[in-house]
Amino acid sequence: MDVIIKSLKMDVTKINKSGKIIEEITSKPRQINRYNHANRFRVCVNGYELDMSKAIEKVYKFELKIYGIKSDAKEKELHRGPKNDVAVALRHRVLWSIYQQLLKSYEDIFGNDLKKYFYDCGINFYSVNKLYDRSEGEKEFKISVELLPQETREFLSKRIIGLVARLLPCEEINLHQTTAVSADLCARERSLQQFLEIATSQMMLHEYVNFFSFFFCSFSSQW
């Protein structure tokens, strides 16, 4: 009886009873350059099909941390808290409200076009414009609690008497980068994928879904 051995690489070797190799089939080599032109493909993220060839060149990633200032002057990181679904949903809603007020309060820096910014209600913030260079370090923005909606103020409670947001430049993300879909798992990085997930999720937080056409000339919903 012939024995067939399959390797992890999916090579197949057939050996007869005397131990002699009678047939050896080598698996096809991986097409490493298969995704070299992936920016020409359509990518589907969160139910939205995006034509990456029509995307803008890059976005700028920042670390955005929002703190509540207590009456004893101690700071509380508002993105931290219980992990259960209800607590996370409430926390995200409050952070989104504070984030919106941040953009409005500092219109001289962010402008009035909210389509240029993306926030994951955690610590990741993206901008179409290069607001400032990393060499300038972290910038601090104070936010008045009184300007927030009532439900947000109630969530924060009277123990929080002030808010401060700290913004730090992190990296530039090329929207035509193909490593996000690289066939080589070791070479794959998630920066672009993470941005697209956040951007498409944010579409549901805006009144009009066509705001995303600012970045992509065409897209179609798969819902």
Short mmCIF file of N, CA and C in Angstrom, two decimals, residues 97-182:
data_model
loop_
_atom_site.label_atom_id
_atom_site.label_comp_id
_atom_site.label_asym_id
_atom_site.label_seq_id
_atom_site.Cartn_x
_atom_site.Cartn_y
_atom_site.Cartn_z
N SER A 97 -20.55 63.06 22.92
CA SER A 97 -21.12 64.38 23.21
C SER A 97 -20.02 65.38 23.56
N ILE A 98 -19.08 64.96 24.40
CA ILE A 98 -17.97 65.83 24.80
C ILE A 98 -17.09 66.15 23.59
N TYR A 99 -16.84 65.14 22.77
CA TYR A 99 -16.02 65.31 21.56
C TYR A 99 -16.65 66.33 20.62
N GLN A 100 -17.96 66.25 20.43
CA GLN A 100 -18.64 67.21 19.57
C GLN A 100 -18.50 68.63 20.11
N GLN A 101 -18.59 68.77 21.43
CA GLN A 101 -18.44 70.10 22.03
C GLN A 101 -17.01 70.60 21.90
N LEU A 102 -16.05 69.69 21.97
CA LEU A 102 -14.64 70.05 21.78
C LEU A 102 -14.44 70.70 20.41
N LEU A 103 -14.98 70.08 19.37
CA LEU A 103 -14.82 70.63 18.02
C LEU A 103 -15.50 71.99 17.89
N LYS A 104 -16.66 72.13 18.52
CA LYS A 104 -17.40 73.39 18.43
C LYS A 104 -16.70 74.50 19.22
N SER A 105 -16.16 74.15 20.38
CA SER A 105 -15.52 75.16 21.23
C SER A 105 -14.22 75.68 20.65
N TYR A 106 -13.57 74.88 19.82
CA TYR A 106 -12.29 75.28 19.24
C TYR A 106 -12.37 75.29 17.71
N GLU A 107 -13.38 75.99 17.24
CA GLU A 107 -13.60 76.09 15.79
C GLU A 107 -12.44 76.77 15.10
N ASP A 108 -11.71 77.62 15.82
CA ASP A 108 -10.56 78.30 15.23
C ASP A 108 -9.45 77.31 14.87
N ILE A 109 -9.46 76.14 15.51
CA ILE A 109 -8.45 75.11 15.25
C ILE A 109 -9.00 74.02 14.33
N PHE A 110 -10.21 73.56 14.63
CA PHE A 110 -10.79 72.44 13.89
C PHE A 110 -11.66 72.86 12.71
N GLY A 111 -12.05 74.13 12.66
CA GLY A 111 -12.94 74.56 11.60
C GLY A 111 -14.36 74.12 11.88
N ASN A 112 -15.23 74.27 10.90
CA ASN A 112 -16.64 73.91 11.10
C ASN A 112 -17.10 72.73 10.25
N ASP A 113 -16.16 72.06 9.61
CA ASP A 113 -16.51 70.90 8.78
C ASP A 113 -16.21 69.62 9.56
N LEU A 114 -17.23 69.06 10.22
CA LEU A 114 -17.03 67.90 11.07
C LEU A 114 -16.73 66.63 10.28
N LYS A 115 -16.93 66.66 8.97
CA LYS A 115 -16.66 65.48 8.14
C LYS A 115 -15.16 65.20 8.04
N LYS A 116 -14.35 66.14 8.49
CA LYS A 116 -12.90 65.97 8.39
C LYS A 116 -12.31 65.20 9.58
N TYR A 117 -13.17 64.85 10.55
CA TYR A 117 -12.66 64.24 11.77
C TYR A 117 -13.39 62.95 12.11
N PHE A 118 -12.64 62.03 12.75
CA PHE A 118 -13.19 60.73 13.13
C PHE A 118 -12.72 60.39 14.54
N TYR A 119 -13.62 59.84 15.33
CA TYR A 119 -13.31 59.54 16.73
C TYR A 119 -13.99 58.23 17.10
N ASP A 120 -13.26 57.36 17.80
CA ASP A 120 -13.82 56.04 18.13
C ASP A 120 -14.42 55.98 19.53
N CYS A 121 -14.61 57.15 20.16
CA CYS A 121 -15.16 57.22 21.52
C CYS A 121 -14.27 56.49 22.51
N GLY A 122 -12.99 56.51 22.22
CA GLY A 122 -11.98 55.93 23.11
C GLY A 122 -10.81 56.88 23.19
N ILE A 123 -9.72 56.53 22.47
CA ILE A 123 -8.55 57.42 22.44
C ILE A 123 -8.05 57.67 21.02
N ASN A 124 -8.72 57.11 20.01
CA ASN A 124 -8.27 57.25 18.63
C ASN A 124 -9.03 58.36 17.90
N PHE A 125 -8.28 59.31 17.36
CA PHE A 125 -8.86 60.46 16.66
C PHE A 125 -8.11 60.63 15.35
N TYR A 126 -8.85 60.90 14.27
CA TYR A 126 -8.25 61.05 12.94
C TYR A 126 -8.68 62.37 12.33
N SER A 127 -7.76 62.98 11.59
CA SER A 127 -8.04 64.25 10.93
C SER A 127 -7.56 64.20 9.49
N VAL A 128 -8.33 64.81 8.60
CA VAL A 128 -7.91 64.93 7.21
C VAL A 128 -6.75 65.92 7.11
N ASN A 129 -6.79 66.93 7.96
CA ASN A 129 -5.74 67.96 7.95
C ASN A 129 -4.68 67.66 9.00
N LYS A 130 -3.47 68.08 8.71
CA LYS A 130 -2.38 67.95 9.68
C LYS A 130 -2.48 69.12 10.64
N LEU A 131 -3.13 68.92 11.77
CA LEU A 131 -3.42 70.01 12.70
C LEU A 131 -2.14 70.63 13.25
N TYR A 132 -1.19 69.78 13.61
CA TYR A 132 0.12 70.26 14.05
C TYR A 132 1.08 69.09 14.10
N ASP A 133 2.36 69.37 14.23
CA ASP A 133 3.39 68.35 14.15
C ASP A 133 3.65 67.70 15.51
N ARG A 134 4.11 66.46 15.48
CA ARG A 134 4.40 65.73 16.72
C ARG A 134 5.47 66.43 17.56
N SER A 135 6.38 67.13 16.88
CA SER A 135 7.45 67.83 17.60
C SER A 135 6.90 68.91 18.53
N GLU A 136 5.68 69.36 18.27
CA GLU A 136 5.05 70.37 19.12
C GLU A 136 4.49 69.77 20.40
N GLY A 137 4.47 68.44 20.45
CA GLY A 137 4.02 67.77 21.67
C GLY A 137 2.51 67.74 21.83
N GLU A 138 2.09 67.43 23.03
CA GLU A 138 0.67 67.30 23.36
C GLU A 138 0.03 68.67 23.58
N LYS A 139 -1.17 68.84 23.03
CA LYS A 139 -1.90 70.09 23.23
C LYS A 139 -3.11 69.83 24.12
N GLU A 140 -3.45 70.81 24.92
CA GLU A 140 -4.53 70.66 25.90
C GLU A 140 -5.68 71.60 25.57
N PHE A 141 -6.91 71.08 25.68
CA PHE A 141 -8.11 71.86 25.39
C PHE A 141 -9.09 71.73 26.56
N LYS A 142 -9.46 72.84 27.14
CA LYS A 142 -10.42 72.83 28.24
C LYS A 142 -11.84 72.96 27.69
N ILE A 143 -12.76 72.22 28.29
CA ILE A 143 -14.15 72.20 27.83
C ILE A 143 -15.06 72.51 29.01
N SER A 144 -15.99 73.42 28.81
CA SER A 144 -16.92 73.80 29.87
C SER A 144 -18.02 72.76 30.01
N VAL A 145 -18.22 72.27 31.23
CA VAL A 145 -19.28 71.29 31.49
C VAL A 145 -20.65 71.89 31.20
N GLU A 146 -20.80 73.18 31.46
CA GLU A 146 -22.10 73.85 31.28
C GLU A 146 -22.58 73.83 29.83
N LEU A 147 -21.67 73.66 28.89
CA LEU A 147 -22.04 73.67 27.48
C LEU A 147 -22.55 72.32 26.99
N LEU A 148 -22.42 71.30 27.82
CA LEU A 148 -22.82 69.95 27.42
C LEU A 148 -24.32 69.74 27.58
N PRO A 149 -24.91 68.79 26.84
CA PRO A 149 -26.33 68.46 27.01
C PRO A 149 -26.60 68.00 28.44
N GLN A 150 -27.83 68.13 28.86
CA GLN A 150 -28.20 67.80 30.24
C GLN A 150 -27.90 66.34 30.58
N GLU A 151 -28.22 65.42 29.67
CA GLU A 151 -28.00 64.00 29.96
C GLU A 151 -26.52 63.69 30.14
N THR A 152 -25.65 64.42 29.43
CA THR A 152 -24.21 64.22 29.59
C THR A 152 -23.76 64.74 30.95
N ARG A 153 -24.28 65.90 31.35
CA ARG A 153 -23.93 66.46 32.65
C ARG A 153 -24.40 65.55 33.78
N GLU A 154 -25.57 64.95 33.61
CA GLU A 154 -26.10 64.06 34.64
C GLU A 154 -25.24 62.80 34.76
N PHE A 155 -24.74 62.32 33.65
CA PHE A 155 -23.87 61.14 33.68
C PHE A 155 -22.56 61.46 34.41
N LEU A 156 -22.02 62.63 34.15
CA LEU A 156 -20.75 63.02 34.78
C LEU A 156 -20.92 63.27 36.27
N SER A 157 -22.10 63.68 36.68
CA SER A 157 -22.44 64.00 38.07
C SER A 157 -21.74 65.29 38.52
N LYS A 158 -22.12 65.76 39.69
CA LYS A 158 -21.58 67.02 40.21
C LYS A 158 -20.13 66.90 40.66
N ARG A 159 -19.64 65.67 40.73
CA ARG A 159 -18.24 65.49 41.14
C ARG A 159 -17.26 65.97 40.07
N ILE A 160 -17.73 66.00 38.81
CA ILE A 160 -16.89 66.48 37.71
C ILE A 160 -17.21 67.96 37.49
N ILE A 161 -16.24 68.82 37.77
CA ILE A 161 -16.48 70.26 37.66
C ILE A 161 -15.84 70.86 36.41
N GLY A 162 -15.05 70.07 35.71
CA GLY A 162 -14.40 70.56 34.50
C GLY A 162 -13.95 69.41 33.61
N LEU A 163 -13.61 69.73 32.38
CA LEU A 163 -13.15 68.73 31.42
C LEU A 163 -11.92 69.25 30.69
N VAL A 164 -11.02 68.33 30.38
CA VAL A 164 -9.86 68.70 29.59
C VAL A 164 -9.57 67.57 28.60
N ALA A 165 -9.27 67.94 27.36
CA ALA A 165 -8.92 66.96 26.32
C ALA A 165 -7.47 67.19 25.94
N ARG A 166 -6.71 66.11 25.83
CA ARG A 166 -5.31 66.20 25.44
C ARG A 166 -5.11 65.46 24.12
N LEU A 167 -4.51 66.16 23.17
CA LEU A 167 -4.37 65.65 21.81
C LEU A 167 -2.90 65.53 21.44
N LEU A 168 -2.51 64.32 21.02
CA LEU A 168 -1.10 64.06 20.68
C LEU A 168 -1.00 63.41 19.30
N PRO A 169 -0.25 64.01 18.36
CA PRO A 169 -0.07 63.40 17.03
C PRO A 169 0.63 62.05 17.14
N CYS A 170 0.18 61.07 16.33
CA CYS A 170 0.78 59.73 16.37
C CYS A 170 1.43 59.33 15.05
N GLU A 171 0.65 59.30 13.97
CA GLU A 171 1.18 58.82 12.70
C GLU A 171 0.33 59.29 11.53
N GLU A 172 0.90 59.15 10.35
CA GLU A 172 0.17 59.42 9.12
C GLU A 172 -0.24 58.08 8.52
N ILE A 173 -1.47 57.99 8.04
CA ILE A 173 -1.97 56.74 7.47
C ILE A 173 -2.29 56.94 6.00
N ASN A 174 -1.58 56.22 5.17
CA ASN A 174 -1.78 56.28 3.72
C ASN A 174 -2.99 55.44 3.35
N LEU A 175 -4.01 56.06 2.77
CA LEU A 175 -5.23 55.34 2.43
C LEU A 175 -5.07 54.46 1.19
N HIS A 176 -3.93 54.55 0.54
CA HIS A 176 -3.66 53.69 -0.61
C HIS A 176 -2.66 52.60 -0.26
N GLN A 177 -2.38 52.46 1.04
CA GLN A 177 -1.45 51.43 1.51
C GLN A 177 -2.09 50.06 1.36
N THR A 178 -1.33 49.08 0.90
CA THR A 178 -1.89 47.74 0.65
C THR A 178 -1.53 46.72 1.72
N THR A 179 -0.73 47.11 2.70
CA THR A 179 -0.31 46.12 3.70
C THR A 179 -1.47 45.64 4.57
N ALA A 180 -2.56 46.39 4.60
CA ALA A 180 -3.72 45.97 5.40
C ALA A 180 -4.34 44.70 4.85
N VAL A 181 -4.12 44.42 3.55
CA VAL A 181 -4.67 43.21 2.94
C VAL A 181 -3.55 42.32 2.42
N SER A 182 -2.37 42.46 3.00
CA SER A 182 -1.23 41.67 2.56
C SER A 182 -1.46 40.18 2.77
#
